[in-house]
Steps between C-alpha positions, in 0.01 A plus 500: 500500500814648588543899627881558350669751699846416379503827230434714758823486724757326216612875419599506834676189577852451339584202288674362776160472677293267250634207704326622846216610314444146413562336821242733622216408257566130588502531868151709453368153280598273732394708801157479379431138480531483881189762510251340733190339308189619527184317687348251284113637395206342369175714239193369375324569113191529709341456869157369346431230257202330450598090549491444113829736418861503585739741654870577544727481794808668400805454774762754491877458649734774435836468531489096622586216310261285672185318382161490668532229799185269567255589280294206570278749764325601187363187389266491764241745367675516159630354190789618319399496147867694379806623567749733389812648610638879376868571632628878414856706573532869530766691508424836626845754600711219542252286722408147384125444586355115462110456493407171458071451451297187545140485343287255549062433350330366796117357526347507811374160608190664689323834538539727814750717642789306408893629620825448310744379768829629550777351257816489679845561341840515574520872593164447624136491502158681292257650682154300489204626264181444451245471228115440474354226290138582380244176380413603165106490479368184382212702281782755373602303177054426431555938488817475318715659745780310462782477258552139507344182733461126466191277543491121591173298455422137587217237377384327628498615848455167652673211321527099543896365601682480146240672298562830302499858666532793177710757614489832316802747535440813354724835516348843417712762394382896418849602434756342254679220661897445385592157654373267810460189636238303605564138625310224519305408813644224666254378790576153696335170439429633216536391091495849328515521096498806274235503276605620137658866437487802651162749329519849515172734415379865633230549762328805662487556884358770610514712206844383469652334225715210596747250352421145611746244512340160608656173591281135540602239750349151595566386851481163630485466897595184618389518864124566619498826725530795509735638154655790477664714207757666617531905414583554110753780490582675190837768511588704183525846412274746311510834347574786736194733454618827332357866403630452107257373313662185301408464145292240430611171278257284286658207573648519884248744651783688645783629243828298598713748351308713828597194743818495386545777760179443734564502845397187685380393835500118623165355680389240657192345493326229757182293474341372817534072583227345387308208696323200354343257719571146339290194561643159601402207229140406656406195675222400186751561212603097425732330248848504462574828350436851648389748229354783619397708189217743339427264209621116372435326212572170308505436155603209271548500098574221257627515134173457392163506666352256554857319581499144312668216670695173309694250654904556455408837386625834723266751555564866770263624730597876626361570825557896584464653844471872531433699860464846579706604810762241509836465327600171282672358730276447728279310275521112535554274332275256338451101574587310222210219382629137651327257247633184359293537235616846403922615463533831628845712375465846641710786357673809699242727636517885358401787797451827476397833678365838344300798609212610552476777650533470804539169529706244410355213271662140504444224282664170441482240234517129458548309202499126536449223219265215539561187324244255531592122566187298355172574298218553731324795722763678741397742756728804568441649838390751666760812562407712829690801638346604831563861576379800683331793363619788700225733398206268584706332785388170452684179361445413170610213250626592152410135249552305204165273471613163413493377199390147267738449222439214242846342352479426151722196372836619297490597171768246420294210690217617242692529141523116593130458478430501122738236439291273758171590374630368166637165631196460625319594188695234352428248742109595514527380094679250539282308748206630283656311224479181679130567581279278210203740496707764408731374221226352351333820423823641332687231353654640205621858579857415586570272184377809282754754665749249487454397165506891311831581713642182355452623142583878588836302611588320162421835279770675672766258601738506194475907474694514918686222408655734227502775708659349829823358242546822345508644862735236564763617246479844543624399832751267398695743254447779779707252753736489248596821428525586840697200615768650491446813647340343779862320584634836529284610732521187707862566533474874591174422751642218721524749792190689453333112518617412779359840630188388365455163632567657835252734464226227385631271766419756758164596373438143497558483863314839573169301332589216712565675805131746439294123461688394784358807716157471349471123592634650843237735518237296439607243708555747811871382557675817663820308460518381144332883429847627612708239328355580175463863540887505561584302243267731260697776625883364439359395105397855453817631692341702747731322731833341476399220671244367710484757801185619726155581423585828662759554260279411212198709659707851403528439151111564422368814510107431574466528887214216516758246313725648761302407789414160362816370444614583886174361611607180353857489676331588798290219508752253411636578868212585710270335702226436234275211701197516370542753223598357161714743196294573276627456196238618242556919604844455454481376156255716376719849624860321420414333165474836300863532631661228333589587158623206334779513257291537104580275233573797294727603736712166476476516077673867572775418609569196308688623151444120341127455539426749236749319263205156512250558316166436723417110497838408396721222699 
């Protein structure tokens, strides 16, 4: 604000004067910046706090330019949660006045009587204050005595090296909160995971109602001793408590037309560390694998119960693990069966974690297929997972019994057997013919059948005679009448036959090349396996020409067929003393692959065939 005196002596001054007049106002401006600046001073919001709220340290330096020096003395008994800077000019009768304000939210890192340290400047130095951090009372939020707190809870209080300690966050609020923070705890040697979203729900303490915001957390130590969690700090600011009574909305509690223009206060909030005593893996606990969990199970399903077993013939067995207290990945992974009576093709494994509150529940699937190798009894067997039962604290072994299976021949191997019986049907009367006993009891049965058939013959032989030669020249004026036509169509379908007899040449070597494999497989050649399952390939064009199993193995989509056709180029090339390819489980999971070319497909696209009548040369 500036005091204009000007209109008071311009009556008095002649127009000759204005000029001086100026001069003198700017000399009086300029004079004033050289004012000497004031001492720098420091003010408190408060000089009590109880350890869960925040204060202000406001730093005033008129008339410097300066910023607070070495403000690093602070951080020894507090945190700087904000700052903000205010820089004002006034102009009072001609004298510039600068005020330039520093305020800063501090926490104090302890109770006591705590001082604020001189803050140095240019111009110079604060004067030291103090301020007096109270302990709020640990039963004052049971009575509902304070606005807003935060609880941490652990279980178990003891807990084995890499087994599951629950870890509850919750944050109790009286008044409305308008933002915060809250991170997550981040302890050493440690695995910590979040477990699902954020719940909110109302509570009373002490007569008090409360809003509850609560957070889960699995932790995973991964070195025996003692653990600690470090101190979970939330920071965030809440409704400023007021004398007007703020309408109430259905919806938000508080109106937010009302907190539009609320006055707010920032907090911050500290639990205690927490200490868990965790257990090193004990000296009884055997096997290979260290799971350390509440509760373990094993369970195996088939496609149908009881599972039925033929030779060639793919069957899946789904084993399932599921603990209580561990996560999926550190569930193991199971042995696969080493039989050379039994091919084994397992598929990718599917894992998984979800909740239950509060712990975290793992489980892990295997799917493999079995294809048996010959007819007979196979034993699968037996599937342990030792593991330790941290609530009993003893070691325990999770099973799969073993298990008798009888292999029943192929169905193929028995749609042969009917034909046999009936060869040797035949044979059986045939040697009974040359037996005397019996063909003297029945000597004239066959001359009596043979005999009436004979005469049923010479009733009807001139009527098909008649018919088969009209037949005939109903088919002779039909060729014809469409000779001619049919030349025409020979001329305009040379190119489409050639496509034709391409197309039938390679379906006749896809056939080729699929007997080829199955002699292959039944044989147990690896080698001539490959050649034939190439060749198969190039005749259906799934490859230009003859490349890799691996680059055959992406074109099918079935992850077992997958896994078999890599097992085969592996053991082309490996060290297989002692182990032979088995040639039987490959057929049975690649033959539903090969898809021949039809006949059909062949008279398709071939524009003449129609043109023949059927039987015609």
């Amino acid at each position: 604000m500036v005091n204009e005196k000007l209109s008071v002596i311009t009556p008095f001054i002649g127009a000759r004067s204005w000029l001086s007049v100026f001069l003198l106002v700017i000399c009086s401006t300029l004079g004033a910046e050289f004012v000497s600046a004031a001492q720098p001073t420091a003010r408190l919001s408060a000089d009590k706090i109880y350890d869960n709220e925040t204060f202000q340290l406001t730093l005033n330096n008129a008339g410097g330019d300066g910023e607070p020096i070495d403000l690093d003395v602070l951080e020894r008994d507090f945190e700087i949660l904000s700052r903000s800077q205010n820089n004002s000019i006034n102009i009072v009768n001609g004298q510039i006045n600068r005020n330039n304000e520093w305020v800063y939210t501090l926490a104090a890192k302890r109770t006591g009587q705590l001082t604020i340290p001189s803050i140095r400047f240019a111009q110079g130095q604060t004067q030291p204050l103090t301020i007096e951090v109270l302990k709020v009372d640990p039963q004052a939020a049971a009575r509902g005595e304070v606005d807003a707190f935060i609880e941490v809870t652990v279980e178990p209080e003891t807990v084995y090296v890499q087994g599951q300690i629950a870890l509850t966050v919750q944050l109790f609020f009286a008044t409305p909160l308008q933002q915060g923070s809250l991170p997550d705890p981040q302890p050493t040697n440690a695995v910590v995971e979040r477990l699902g979203e954020d719940t909110s729900y109302e509570t009373l303490r002490g007569g008090r109602r409360y809003q509850v915001i609560e957070r889960r957390y699995a932790v995973f130590p991964q070195h025996s001793g003692a653990f600690t969690v470090p101190a979970i700090r939330f920071q965030g600011r809440v409704a400023a408590a007021t004398q007007q009574r703020s309408r109430r909305d259905p919806f938000f509690g508080i109106s937010p037309f009302d907190q539009m223009g609320q006055r707010s206060k920032q907090i911050m909030l500290q639990a205690e560390p927490v200490t868990v005593e965790v257990m090193a893996k004990p000296a009884s606990a055997q096997g290979q694998w260290w799971l350390p969990a509440q509760s373990f199970e094993l369970s195996e399903s088939w496609p149908q119960e009881p599972p039925q077993f033929r030779v060639g013939e793919p069957i899946t067995r789904t084993i399932t693990m599921t603990a209580k207290g561990l996560t999926a990945a550190q569930l193991p992974q199971l042995p696969l069966i080493n039989s050379p009576q039994l091919s084994v093709y397992p598929d990718q494994p599917v894992i998984e974690n979800h909740v239950e509150a509060p712990w975290v529940v793992a489980t892990r699937q295997e799917k493999v297929a079995l294809v048996p190798a010959q007819q007979g009894v196979l034993t699968l067997p037996e599937v342990a997972i030792p593991w330790w039962d941290s609530i009993a604290n003893k070691a325990r072994v999770a099973r799969l019994p073993a298990r008798q299976i009888e292999v029943l021949p192929s169905l193929r191997a028995q749609s042969a057997t009917p034909q046999a019986t009936a060869d040797e049907r035949i044979d059986a009367a045939n040697s009974a013919g040359d037996d005397d006993s019996v063909a003297a009891e029945s000597p004239v049965v066959v001359p009596n059948v043979v005999g009436g058939r004979l005469s049923a013959w010479f009733d009807w032989w001139p009527w098909l005679a008649l018919l088969f030669l009209t037949a005939w020249l109903v088919t002779l004026l039909a060729w014809w009448r469409e000779r001619a036509r049919r030349l025409v169509a020979l001329h305009r379908g040379h190119h489409h036959s050639q496509q034709s007899a391409k197309a039938r040449t390679l379906s006749q070597t896809s056939r080729e090349a699929v007997r080829a494999l199955q002699q292959a497989c039944n044989d147990n050649r690896a080698a001539a396996a490959r050649d034939a399952l190439l060749h198969w390939a190039v005749a259906e064009q799934r490859l230009a020409a003859p490349g890799s199993l691996g680059e055959l193995a992406r074109q099918f989509d079935d992850s077992a067929v997958v896994n078999a056709v890599m097992a085969l180029d592996r053991s082309l090339y490996a060290d297989t003393t002692g182990q032979q390819w088995q040639g039987a489980g490959f057929w049975s999971l690649i033959s539903p692959c090969l898809k021949a070319r039809p006949e059909s497909a062949e008279s398709a696209t071939d524009p003449l065939r129609a043109l023949y009548p059927v039987g015609s040369s």
